Amino acid sequence: MELGVAAYLKKINKSLILSKIIKHGMISRSDLANITKLTKATISAQVADLLEEELIMESHQEYANVGRKPIMLSLRQNAGYALGIDLDYRNITFTICDLKGNPVHSDNVELENSNYDEILHFLITQIRGYQEKFSHSCFGIVGVSIGVHGTVKNDETISFVPQHKWYNKDLKRALEKNLNTVVYVENNANLCSFAEKVFKFHQSNNLISISMYSGIGIGFLINGELVKGYHGYAGEMGHMIINPNGKPCNCGNFGCWELYASEVSFFNELSEKLNKPKLTHEDIENLVIARNPAVMNQIDEFIKYVSMGLNNIINILNPETLVLNSELLNLFPEALNLIKSNLKSSISNYKEIFISDFGTNACVMGACALAIKNFLDIPELSLSIKQDKCI
């Protein structure tokens, strides 16, 4: 029993030390002891183990004062790599990040159909290719995380992917059976919120990320933890009804929020008004610059419905940070201020609202972050990368 307790404490101390090294980027043994309140002997023993595992490395910091230069500890970022996958409807994005979350390689592949077996075979082939390509590193591919645009149960099995018409698929076990690596399967909106927390809003423990592209997906963290609900279906607020007599939705109800406040709904309606199919974000940007009346009216309606849903969410969850993930909103400079002006209920309360810097890369970056966190086995992950590296 005593051996078990000692092993458990050693694991806890290792996780704590490693998380502080990552958070600070570079830190000395002395500073680690001060921050963690662990003894110098414990720090020395744990650091020796981490150095032997080749997870961290030592370096001398530039030091202007007289005396001995401090030896700094940092994560060995190229010791291994995480593979994040955004399994969307029309394409799959693959991104490889080093252990500090910096993207080092990315591929985007168009899907020809929704056949599950064909896509499974393709994923296996692609992942094996990445495993071979990065096998030179100490740990190789440390984990694979896949973002699914549908409902994912708490056991990581896929319940339903509307656009692919997939029901009850165990993608995780099918991949792990064929690949010598651990695989994580998660809802894409949850991964988006995780990306915002890990890479940008480190201090925000109550954060909501709202992805607004092909539908509306919401990932939320309460007290720093992803909230998934009883079966893992929490966050399907794109299907809250805002117009009982509204448009029919694929979910079986009428007037769901995503029918009025998702980018695909905006593009479909505007294409019909302008009699111009296949509008692009560039087209919208040019029309906004020209202050096209149809586009400006459509944006007003869009913002009205976005605000309506946000008001409901704020009242339910009382978030600290709201992050809207929409390329369309970024094209309209006044969008954020207009949304804020609509959130004026005396009951609604939140701290900050932002438009995401990640855009469509949020899911795949959150996937990489999840694989890194689980590999390092640390309680909390805080990473910082330059936004121009978010492929």
mmCIF file of C-alpha atoms in Angstrom:
data_model
loop_
_atom_site.group_PDB
_atom_site.id
_atom_site.type_symbol
_atom_site.label_atom_id
_atom_site.label_comp_id
_atom_site.label_asym_id
_atom_site.label_seq_id
_atom_site.Cartn_x
_atom_site.Cartn_y
_atom_site.Cartn_z
ATOM 1 C CA MET A 1 0.000 0.000 0.000
ATOM 2 C CA GLU A 2 2.827 2.406 0.925
ATOM 3 C CA LEU A 3 4.573 1.663 -2.379
ATOM 4 C CA GLY A 4 1.355 2.443 -4.219
ATOM 5 C CA VAL A 5 0.954 5.760 -2.410
ATOM 6 C CA ALA A 6 4.583 6.681 -3.120
ATOM 7 C CA ALA A 7 4.192 5.860 -6.822
ATOM 8 C CA TYR A 8 1.005 7.928 -6.987
ATOM 9 C CA LEU A 9 2.653 10.930 -5.324
ATOM 10 C CA LYS A 10 5.625 10.632 -7.662
ATOM 11 C CA LYS A 11 3.284 10.713 -10.655
ATOM 12 C CA ILE A 12 1.436 13.765 -9.294
ATOM 13 C CA ASN A 13 4.710 15.601 -8.661
ATOM 14 C CA LYS A 14 5.998 14.756 -12.134
ATOM 15 C CA SER A 15 2.821 16.111 -13.750
ATOM 16 C CA LEU A 16 3.020 19.285 -11.687
ATOM 17 C CA ILE A 17 6.667 19.917 -12.527
ATOM 18 C CA LEU A 18 6.195 19.210 -16.226
ATOM 19 C CA SER A 19 3.150 21.477 -16.458
ATOM 20 C CA LYS A 20 5.105 24.356 -14.862
ATOM 21 C CA ILE A 21 8.053 23.857 -17.210
ATOM 22 C CA ILE A 22 5.671 24.048 -20.188
ATOM 23 C CA LYS A 23 3.773 27.032 -18.827
ATOM 24 C CA HIS A 24 6.916 29.100 -18.204
ATOM 25 C CA GLY A 25 8.770 28.020 -21.335
ATOM 26 C CA MET A 26 12.124 28.064 -19.552
ATOM 27 C CA ILE A 27 12.584 27.775 -15.813
ATOM 28 C CA SER A 28 15.336 26.876 -13.329
ATOM 29 C CA ARG A 29 15.218 24.138 -10.720
ATOM 30 C CA SER A 30 15.254 26.776 -7.989
ATOM 31 C CA ASP A 31 12.237 28.592 -9.431
ATOM 32 C CA LEU A 32 10.423 25.275 -9.857
ATOM 33 C CA ALA A 33 10.893 24.555 -6.162
ATOM 34 C CA ASN A 34 9.570 28.006 -5.223
ATOM 35 C CA ILE A 35 6.524 27.753 -7.487
ATOM 36 C CA THR A 36 5.548 24.147 -6.734
ATOM 37 C CA LYS A 37 6.522 24.223 -3.019
ATOM 38 C CA LEU A 38 8.259 20.871 -3.524
ATOM 39 C CA THR A 39 11.618 20.143 -1.905
ATOM 40 C CA LYS A 40 14.807 20.644 -3.888
ATOM 41 C CA ALA A 41 15.509 16.925 -3.570
ATOM 42 C CA THR A 42 12.143 16.066 -5.129
ATOM 43 C CA ILE A 43 12.718 18.578 -7.941
ATOM 44 C CA SER A 44 16.187 17.165 -8.639
ATOM 45 C CA ALA A 45 14.952 13.564 -8.746
ATOM 46 C CA GLN A 46 11.988 14.325 -10.998
ATOM 47 C CA VAL A 47 14.025 16.507 -13.348
ATOM 48 C CA ALA A 48 16.640 13.760 -13.647
ATOM 49 C CA ASP A 49 13.914 11.315 -14.701
ATOM 50 C CA LEU A 50 12.465 13.759 -17.252
ATOM 51 C CA LEU A 51 15.925 14.387 -18.705
ATOM 52 C CA GLU A 52 16.539 10.644 -18.982
ATOM 53 C CA GLU A 53 13.169 10.234 -20.740
ATOM 54 C CA GLU A 54 14.284 13.013 -23.140
ATOM 55 C CA LEU A 55 11.094 14.961 -22.515
ATOM 56 C CA ILE A 56 12.949 18.044 -21.327
ATOM 57 C CA MET A 57 16.376 19.580 -21.937
ATOM 58 C CA GLU A 58 18.830 21.893 -20.208
ATOM 59 C CA SER A 59 20.258 25.150 -21.514
ATOM 60 C CA HIS A 60 22.137 28.169 -20.179
ATOM 61 C CA GLN A 61 20.214 31.419 -20.158
ATOM 62 C CA GLU A 62 21.909 34.678 -21.070
ATOM 63 C CA TYR A 63 23.052 36.115 -17.779
ATOM 64 C CA ALA A 64 24.487 39.657 -17.367
ATOM 65 C CA ASN A 65 25.393 39.427 -13.676
ATOM 66 C CA VAL A 66 28.636 38.125 -12.253
ATOM 67 C CA GLY A 67 28.498 34.511 -11.194
ATOM 68 C CA ARG A 68 27.282 31.220 -12.420
ATOM 69 C CA LYS A 69 24.754 31.125 -15.261
ATOM 70 C CA PRO A 70 21.516 29.419 -14.209
ATOM 71 C CA ILE A 71 20.692 26.135 -15.910
ATOM 72 C CA MET A 72 17.247 26.430 -17.470
ATOM 73 C CA LEU A 73 14.831 23.614 -18.149
ATOM 74 C CA SER A 74 12.456 23.491 -21.115
ATOM 75 C CA LEU A 75 10.282 21.003 -22.963
ATOM 76 C CA ARG A 76 12.049 19.169 -25.790
ATOM 77 C CA GLN A 77 9.461 20.159 -28.376
ATOM 78 C CA ASN A 78 10.701 17.902 -31.172
ATOM 79 C CA ALA A 79 10.763 14.797 -28.967
ATOM 80 C CA GLY A 80 7.400 13.819 -30.415
ATOM 81 C CA TYR A 81 4.512 15.049 -32.519
ATOM 82 C CA ALA A 82 0.718 15.136 -32.235
ATOM 83 C CA LEU A 83 -1.597 14.504 -35.158
ATOM 84 C CA GLY A 84 -4.860 16.441 -35.218
ATOM 85 C CA ILE A 85 -7.591 15.595 -37.727
ATOM 86 C CA ASP A 86 -10.673 17.635 -38.605
ATOM 87 C CA LEU A 87 -13.076 15.153 -40.204
ATOM 88 C CA ASP A 88 -15.486 17.514 -41.928
ATOM 89 C CA TYR A 89 -18.113 16.857 -44.565
ATOM 90 C CA ARG A 90 -16.344 17.845 -47.778
ATOM 91 C CA ASN A 91 -12.725 17.570 -46.667
ATOM 92 C CA ILE A 92 -10.338 16.262 -44.034
ATOM 93 C CA THR A 93 -7.614 18.440 -42.540
ATOM 94 C CA PHE A 94 -4.505 16.788 -41.082
ATOM 95 C CA THR A 95 -2.125 18.883 -38.952
ATOM 96 C CA ILE A 96 1.049 17.789 -37.203
ATOM 97 C CA CYS A 97 2.201 19.834 -34.180
ATOM 98 C CA ASP A 98 5.323 19.522 -32.080
ATOM 99 C CA LEU A 99 4.966 19.116 -28.301
ATOM 100 C CA LYS A 100 4.757 22.899 -27.853
ATOM 101 C CA GLY A 101 1.762 23.050 -30.173
ATOM 102 C CA ASN A 102 3.576 24.586 -33.135
ATOM 103 C CA PRO A 103 2.184 23.340 -36.470
ATOM 104 C CA VAL A 104 4.940 21.778 -38.573
ATOM 105 C CA HIS A 105 2.930 20.168 -41.377
ATOM 106 C CA SER A 106 -0.627 20.279 -42.701
ATOM 107 C CA ASP A 107 -2.624 18.619 -45.487
ATOM 108 C CA ASN A 108 -6.170 19.196 -46.673
ATOM 109 C CA VAL A 109 -7.837 16.429 -48.664
ATOM 110 C CA GLU A 110 -11.211 16.649 -50.401
ATOM 111 C CA LEU A 111 -13.662 13.829 -49.765
ATOM 112 C CA GLU A 112 -15.321 12.191 -52.735
ATOM 113 C CA ASN A 113 -18.101 10.486 -50.778
ATOM 114 C CA SER A 114 -19.372 9.664 -47.285
ATOM 115 C CA ASN A 115 -18.696 5.924 -47.339
ATOM 116 C CA TYR A 116 -17.515 5.052 -43.829
ATOM 117 C CA ASP A 117 -15.365 2.047 -44.785
ATOM 118 C CA GLU A 118 -13.582 3.982 -47.535
ATOM 119 C CA ILE A 119 -12.884 6.933 -45.235
ATOM 120 C CA LEU A 120 -11.686 4.579 -42.480
ATOM 121 C CA HIS A 121 -9.245 2.921 -44.908
ATOM 122 C CA PHE A 122 -8.053 6.330 -46.091
ATOM 123 C CA LEU A 123 -7.462 7.514 -42.508
ATOM 124 C CA ILE A 124 -5.435 4.388 -41.715
ATOM 125 C CA THR A 125 -3.267 4.924 -44.809
ATOM 126 C CA GLN A 126 -2.698 8.603 -44.067
ATOM 127 C CA ILE A 127 -1.887 8.081 -40.384
ATOM 128 C CA ARG A 128 0.600 5.330 -41.211
ATOM 129 C CA GLY A 129 2.275 7.740 -43.600
ATOM 130 C CA TYR A 130 2.654 10.356 -40.866
ATOM 131 C CA GLN A 131 3.940 7.745 -38.425
ATOM 132 C CA GLU A 132 6.668 6.828 -40.908
ATOM 133 C CA LYS A 133 7.494 10.451 -41.708
ATOM 134 C CA PHE A 134 7.974 11.427 -38.050
ATOM 135 C CA SER A 135 9.478 8.155 -36.797
ATOM 136 C CA HIS A 136 12.891 9.867 -36.507
ATOM 137 C CA SER A 137 11.818 11.619 -33.304
ATOM 138 C CA CYS A 138 12.190 10.051 -29.876
ATOM 139 C CA PHE A 139 8.472 9.346 -29.378
ATOM 140 C CA GLY A 140 7.194 9.652 -32.966
ATOM 141 C CA ILE A 141 3.462 10.368 -33.254
ATOM 142 C CA VAL A 142 2.390 10.520 -29.607
ATOM 143 C CA GLY A 143 -1.342 10.441 -30.294
ATOM 144 C CA VAL A 144 -4.056 11.031 -32.867
ATOM 145 C CA SER A 145 -7.103 13.185 -32.121
ATOM 146 C CA ILE A 146 -10.059 13.392 -34.482
ATOM 147 C CA GLY A 147 -12.716 16.100 -34.486
ATOM 148 C CA VAL A 148 -16.115 14.828 -35.653
ATOM 149 C CA HIS A 149 -18.890 17.156 -36.816
ATOM 150 C CA GLY A 150 -21.600 15.222 -35.021
ATOM 151 C CA THR A 151 -22.554 13.729 -31.679
ATOM 152 C CA VAL A 152 -19.851 11.755 -29.862
ATOM 153 C CA LYS A 153 -20.660 9.708 -26.769
ATOM 154 C CA ASN A 154 -18.616 9.817 -23.583
ATOM 155 C CA ASP A 155 -16.966 6.505 -24.544
ATOM 156 C CA GLU A 156 -15.754 8.237 -27.753
ATOM 157 C CA THR A 157 -18.024 6.257 -30.063
ATOM 158 C CA ILE A 158 -19.797 8.259 -32.760
ATOM 159 C CA SER A 159 -23.548 8.414 -32.297
ATOM 160 C CA PHE A 160 -24.547 10.385 -35.385
ATOM 161 C CA VAL A 161 -22.876 12.502 -38.075
ATOM 162 C CA PRO A 162 -25.733 14.264 -39.928
ATOM 163 C CA GLN A 163 -23.838 15.235 -43.085
ATOM 164 C CA HIS A 164 -22.317 11.777 -43.585
ATOM 165 C CA LYS A 165 -25.421 9.945 -42.307
ATOM 166 C CA TRP A 166 -23.240 7.824 -40.012
ATOM 167 C CA TYR A 167 -24.875 6.094 -37.055
ATOM 168 C CA ASN A 168 -23.139 4.298 -34.171
ATOM 169 C CA LYS A 169 -19.595 4.076 -35.533
ATOM 170 C CA ASP A 170 -16.644 3.072 -33.341
ATOM 171 C CA LEU A 171 -13.966 4.929 -35.292
ATOM 172 C CA LYS A 172 -11.576 5.055 -32.322
ATOM 173 C CA ARG A 173 -11.328 1.271 -31.831
ATOM 174 C CA ALA A 174 -11.277 0.583 -35.573
ATOM 175 C CA LEU A 175 -8.244 2.846 -35.961
ATOM 176 C CA GLU A 176 -6.463 1.628 -32.834
ATOM 177 C CA LYS A 177 -6.906 -1.939 -34.057
ATOM 178 C CA ASN A 178 -4.901 -1.087 -37.180
ATOM 179 C CA LEU A 179 -2.457 1.479 -35.782
ATOM 180 C CA ASN A 180 0.077 1.232 -33.000
ATOM 181 C CA THR A 181 -1.006 4.469 -31.358
ATOM 182 C CA VAL A 182 -3.701 5.867 -29.102
ATOM 183 C CA VAL A 183 -6.639 7.572 -30.845
ATOM 184 C CA TYR A 184 -9.061 10.117 -29.377
ATOM 185 C CA VAL A 185 -12.407 10.970 -30.956
ATOM 186 C CA GLU A 186 -14.165 14.154 -29.875
ATOM 187 C CA ASN A 187 -16.893 16.507 -31.032
ATOM 188 C CA ASN A 188 -15.386 19.279 -33.167
ATOM 189 C CA ALA A 189 -16.955 22.107 -31.143
ATOM 190 C CA ASN A 190 -15.433 20.733 -27.930
ATOM 191 C CA LEU A 191 -12.018 20.717 -29.589
ATOM 192 C CA CYS A 192 -12.532 24.313 -30.742
ATOM 193 C CA SER A 193 -13.201 25.440 -27.172
ATOM 194 C CA PHE A 194 -10.181 23.442 -25.959
ATOM 195 C CA ALA A 195 -7.976 25.208 -28.532
ATOM 196 C CA GLU A 196 -9.139 28.622 -27.323
ATOM 197 C CA LYS A 197 -8.390 27.692 -23.715
ATOM 198 C CA VAL A 198 -4.989 26.071 -24.333
ATOM 199 C CA PHE A 199 -3.547 28.573 -26.800
ATOM 200 C CA LYS A 200 -5.101 31.904 -25.895
ATOM 201 C CA PHE A 201 -7.468 32.260 -22.953
ATOM 202 C CA HIS A 202 -5.279 30.506 -20.374
ATOM 203 C CA GLN A 203 -6.893 32.171 -17.372
ATOM 204 C CA SER A 204 -10.511 31.701 -18.454
ATOM 205 C CA ASN A 205 -12.074 28.737 -16.661
ATOM 206 C CA ASN A 206 -15.624 29.373 -17.897
ATOM 207 C CA LEU A 207 -15.370 29.623 -21.661
ATOM 208 C CA ILE A 208 -17.796 29.014 -24.516
ATOM 209 C CA SER A 209 -16.687 28.585 -28.134
ATOM 210 C CA ILE A 210 -19.345 28.782 -30.839
ATOM 211 C CA SER A 211 -18.511 27.394 -34.305
ATOM 212 C CA MET A 212 -20.801 28.895 -36.914
ATOM 213 C CA TYR A 213 -19.918 27.306 -40.253
ATOM 214 C CA SER A 214 -21.924 24.358 -41.663
ATOM 215 C CA GLY A 215 -24.181 24.489 -38.596
ATOM 216 C CA ILE A 216 -23.716 25.741 -35.057
ATOM 217 C CA GLY A 217 -21.692 23.739 -32.571
ATOM 218 C CA ILE A 218 -20.890 24.801 -29.030
ATOM 219 C CA GLY A 219 -18.125 23.636 -26.766
ATOM 220 C CA PHE A 220 -18.023 24.898 -23.226
ATOM 221 C CA LEU A 221 -15.697 24.630 -20.281
ATOM 222 C CA ILE A 222 -17.002 25.118 -16.770
ATOM 223 C CA ASN A 223 -14.354 25.410 -14.044
ATOM 224 C CA GLY A 224 -11.774 24.498 -16.684
ATOM 225 C CA GLU A 225 -13.409 21.179 -17.645
ATOM 226 C CA LEU A 226 -15.237 20.280 -20.851
ATOM 227 C CA VAL A 227 -18.938 19.765 -20.182
ATOM 228 C CA LYS A 228 -20.335 16.865 -22.203
ATOM 229 C CA GLY A 229 -23.590 15.967 -20.499
ATOM 230 C CA TYR A 230 -25.160 12.600 -19.682
ATOM 231 C CA HIS A 231 -24.336 10.816 -22.960
ATOM 232 C CA GLY A 232 -21.905 13.383 -24.379
ATOM 233 C CA TYR A 233 -24.493 15.362 -26.346
ATOM 234 C CA ALA A 234 -24.220 18.660 -24.450
ATOM 235 C CA GLY A 235 -23.652 21.739 -26.598
ATOM 236 C CA GLU A 236 -26.178 21.049 -29.367
ATOM 237 C CA MET A 237 -27.529 24.569 -28.962
ATOM 238 C CA GLY A 238 -27.677 25.050 -32.700
ATOM 239 C CA HIS A 239 -30.937 23.135 -32.343
ATOM 240 C CA MET A 240 -32.527 25.318 -29.708
ATOM 241 C CA ILE A 241 -35.753 26.695 -31.167
ATOM 242 C CA ILE A 242 -35.840 30.453 -31.660
ATOM 243 C CA ASN A 243 -38.814 30.501 -34.054
ATOM 244 C CA PRO A 244 -41.507 27.856 -33.354
ATOM 245 C CA ASN A 245 -43.166 28.543 -36.718
ATOM 246 C CA GLY A 246 -39.886 28.769 -38.592
ATOM 247 C CA LYS A 247 -37.983 26.754 -41.156
ATOM 248 C CA PRO A 248 -37.975 22.935 -40.929
ATOM 249 C CA CYS A 249 -34.727 21.445 -39.614
ATOM 250 C CA ASN A 250 -33.103 18.061 -40.288
ATOM 251 C CA CYS A 251 -33.364 17.341 -36.569
ATOM 252 C CA GLY A 252 -37.159 17.136 -36.884
ATOM 253 C CA ASN A 253 -38.016 20.473 -35.263
ATOM 254 C CA PHE A 254 -38.823 23.872 -36.723
ATOM 255 C CA GLY A 255 -37.010 27.186 -36.313
ATOM 256 C CA CYS A 256 -33.667 25.938 -34.953
ATOM 257 C CA TRP A 257 -31.030 28.585 -34.290
ATOM 258 C CA GLU A 258 -28.533 27.262 -36.845
ATOM 259 C CA LEU A 259 -31.087 27.761 -39.637
ATOM 260 C CA TYR A 260 -30.756 31.514 -39.052
ATOM 261 C CA ALA A 261 -27.319 32.118 -37.531
ATOM 262 C CA SER A 262 -24.880 29.725 -39.241
ATOM 263 C CA GLU A 263 -22.708 30.753 -42.166
ATOM 264 C CA VAL A 264 -24.263 28.165 -44.467
ATOM 265 C CA SER A 265 -27.734 29.602 -43.795
ATOM 266 C CA PHE A 266 -26.413 33.116 -44.532
ATOM 267 C CA PHE A 267 -24.835 32.055 -47.824
ATOM 268 C CA ASN A 268 -27.863 30.047 -48.949
ATOM 269 C CA GLU A 269 -30.281 32.903 -48.323
ATOM 270 C CA LEU A 270 -28.064 35.539 -49.865
ATOM 271 C CA SER A 271 -27.364 33.393 -52.938
ATOM 272 C CA GLU A 272 -31.101 33.104 -53.473
ATOM 273 C CA LYS A 273 -31.643 36.868 -53.087
ATOM 274 C CA LEU A 274 -28.805 37.770 -55.459
ATOM 275 C CA ASN A 275 -29.491 34.859 -57.808
ATOM 276 C CA LYS A 276 -25.810 34.014 -57.562
ATOM 277 C CA PRO A 277 -24.904 30.439 -56.568
ATOM 278 C CA LYS A 278 -21.650 29.474 -54.884
ATOM 279 C CA LEU A 279 -20.886 32.758 -53.165
ATOM 280 C CA THR A 280 -17.491 32.892 -51.456
ATOM 281 C CA HIS A 281 -16.217 34.822 -48.439
ATOM 282 C CA GLU A 282 -14.252 36.982 -50.876
ATOM 283 C CA ASP A 283 -17.486 37.804 -52.705
ATOM 284 C CA ILE A 284 -19.107 38.814 -49.423
ATOM 285 C CA GLU A 285 -16.110 40.944 -48.460
ATOM 286 C CA ASN A 286 -16.292 42.853 -51.747
ATOM 287 C CA LEU A 287 -20.044 43.344 -51.385
ATOM 288 C CA VAL A 288 -19.582 44.626 -47.821
ATOM 289 C CA ILE A 289 -16.934 47.108 -49.005
ATOM 290 C CA ALA A 290 -19.382 48.279 -51.681
ATOM 291 C CA ARG A 291 -22.148 48.449 -49.010
ATOM 292 C CA ASN A 292 -24.454 46.370 -51.195
ATOM 293 C CA PRO A 293 -27.988 46.884 -49.764
ATOM 294 C CA ALA A 294 -28.994 43.208 -49.976
ATOM 295 C CA VAL A 295 -25.835 42.101 -48.213
ATOM 296 C CA MET A 296 -26.055 44.778 -45.516
ATOM 297 C CA ASN A 297 -29.699 43.865 -44.791
ATOM 298 C CA GLN A 298 -28.782 40.185 -44.651
ATOM 299 C CA ILE A 299 -25.939 40.911 -42.220
ATOM 300 C CA ASP A 300 -28.314 42.883 -40.004
ATOM 301 C CA GLU A 301 -30.668 39.892 -39.882
ATOM 302 C CA PHE A 302 -27.775 37.507 -39.270
ATOM 303 C CA ILE A 303 -26.460 39.556 -36.349
ATOM 304 C CA LYS A 304 -29.950 39.839 -34.891
ATOM 305 C CA TYR A 305 -30.337 36.051 -34.813
ATOM 306 C CA VAL A 306 -26.774 35.478 -33.580
ATOM 307 C CA SER A 307 -27.478 37.861 -30.697
ATOM 308 C CA MET A 308 -30.790 36.159 -29.925
ATOM 309 C CA GLY A 309 -29.118 32.787 -29.442
ATOM 310 C CA LEU A 310 -26.209 34.260 -27.486
ATOM 311 C CA ASN A 311 -28.639 35.923 -25.095
ATOM 312 C CA ASN A 312 -30.178 32.518 -24.340
ATOM 313 C CA ILE A 313 -26.778 30.888 -23.858
ATOM 314 C CA ILE A 314 -25.545 33.652 -21.560
ATOM 315 C CA ASN A 315 -28.658 33.369 -19.417
ATOM 316 C CA ILE A 316 -28.234 29.601 -19.118
ATOM 317 C CA LEU A 317 -24.470 29.346 -18.533
ATOM 318 C CA ASN A 318 -23.245 32.773 -17.326
ATOM 319 C CA PRO A 319 -19.864 32.436 -19.117
ATOM 320 C CA GLU A 320 -16.717 34.405 -18.459
ATOM 321 C CA THR A 321 -15.513 34.310 -22.084
ATOM 322 C CA LEU A 322 -17.499 33.919 -25.312
ATOM 323 C CA VAL A 323 -15.572 33.151 -28.512
ATOM 324 C CA LEU A 324 -17.424 33.306 -31.835
ATOM 325 C CA ASN A 325 -15.757 31.293 -34.572
ATOM 326 C CA SER A 326 -16.957 32.798 -37.838
ATOM 327 C CA GLU A 327 -15.009 33.972 -40.859
ATOM 328 C CA LEU A 328 -18.092 35.890 -41.956
ATOM 329 C CA LEU A 329 -18.177 38.048 -38.815
ATOM 330 C CA ASN A 330 -14.516 38.915 -39.373
ATOM 331 C CA LEU A 331 -15.477 40.425 -42.732
ATOM 332 C CA PHE A 332 -17.803 42.927 -41.103
ATOM 333 C CA PRO A 333 -15.837 45.330 -38.847
ATOM 334 C CA GLU A 334 -18.890 46.518 -36.905
ATOM 335 C CA ALA A 335 -20.176 43.009 -36.173
ATOM 336 C CA LEU A 336 -18.821 42.561 -32.643
ATOM 337 C CA ASN A 337 -19.975 45.958 -31.423
ATOM 338 C CA LEU A 338 -23.445 45.385 -32.879
ATOM 339 C CA ILE A 339 -23.694 41.992 -31.176
ATOM 340 C CA LYS A 340 -22.607 43.501 -27.862
ATOM 341 C CA SER A 341 -25.196 46.280 -28.219
ATOM 342 C CA ASN A 342 -27.901 43.623 -28.619
ATOM 343 C CA LEU A 343 -26.884 41.838 -25.402
ATOM 344 C CA LYS A 344 -28.368 44.450 -23.099
ATOM 345 C CA SER A 345 -30.622 42.438 -20.830
ATOM 346 C CA SER A 346 -30.216 43.405 -17.175
ATOM 347 C CA ILE A 347 -30.166 39.690 -16.343
ATOM 348 C CA SER A 348 -27.586 38.508 -18.912
ATOM 349 C CA ASN A 349 -24.039 38.590 -17.631
ATOM 350 C CA TYR A 350 -20.693 37.719 -19.214
ATOM 351 C CA LYS A 351 -17.179 39.167 -19.038
ATOM 352 C CA GLU A 352 -15.756 39.225 -22.579
ATOM 353 C CA ILE A 353 -16.743 38.344 -26.121
ATOM 354 C CA PHE A 354 -14.315 37.812 -29.018
ATOM 355 C CA ILE A 355 -14.159 36.593 -32.599
ATOM 356 C CA SER A 356 -11.739 33.660 -32.839
ATOM 357 C CA ASP A 357 -8.300 34.121 -34.394
ATOM 358 C CA PHE A 358 -8.176 30.427 -35.311
ATOM 359 C CA GLY A 359 -11.063 30.331 -37.772
ATOM 360 C CA THR A 360 -11.477 26.944 -39.423
ATOM 361 C CA ASN A 361 -8.189 25.750 -37.848
ATOM 362 C CA ALA A 362 -9.628 25.777 -34.317
ATOM 363 C CA CYS A 363 -10.800 22.157 -34.407
ATOM 364 C CA VAL A 364 -7.548 20.693 -35.676
ATOM 365 C CA MET A 365 -5.460 22.782 -33.254
ATOM 366 C CA GLY A 366 -7.659 21.665 -30.371
ATOM 367 C CA ALA A 367 -7.195 18.084 -31.548
ATOM 368 C CA CYS A 368 -3.402 18.444 -31.450
ATOM 369 C CA ALA A 369 -3.588 20.054 -28.006
ATOM 370 C CA LEU A 370 -5.693 17.179 -26.660
ATOM 371 C CA ALA A 371 -3.189 14.589 -27.902
ATOM 372 C CA ILE A 372 -0.298 16.558 -26.370
ATOM 373 C CA LYS A 373 -2.035 16.974 -23.005
ATOM 374 C CA ASN A 374 -2.903 13.287 -22.775
ATOM 375 C CA PHE A 375 0.583 12.179 -23.800
ATOM 376 C CA LEU A 376 2.267 14.425 -21.233
ATOM 377 C CA ASP A 377 -0.348 13.374 -18.657
ATOM 378 C CA ILE A 378 -0.599 16.809 -17.089
ATOM 379 C CA PRO A 379 -3.674 18.340 -15.417
ATOM 380 C CA GLU A 380 -3.620 21.579 -17.401
ATOM 381 C CA LEU A 381 -1.953 22.610 -20.647
ATOM 382 C CA SER A 382 -1.015 26.189 -21.552
ATOM 383 C CA LEU A 383 0.729 26.776 -24.871
ATOM 384 C CA SER A 384 1.585 29.894 -26.841
ATOM 385 C CA ILE A 385 2.174 29.977 -30.573
ATOM 386 C CA LYS A 386 2.301 32.777 -33.081
ATOM 387 C CA GLN A 387 -1.017 33.131 -34.878
ATOM 388 C CA ASP A 388 0.740 33.087 -38.250
ATOM 389 C CA LYS A 389 1.755 29.508 -37.442
ATOM 390 C CA CYS A 390 -1.868 28.406 -37.144
ATOM 391 C CA ILE A 391 -1.925 26.773 -40.557
#
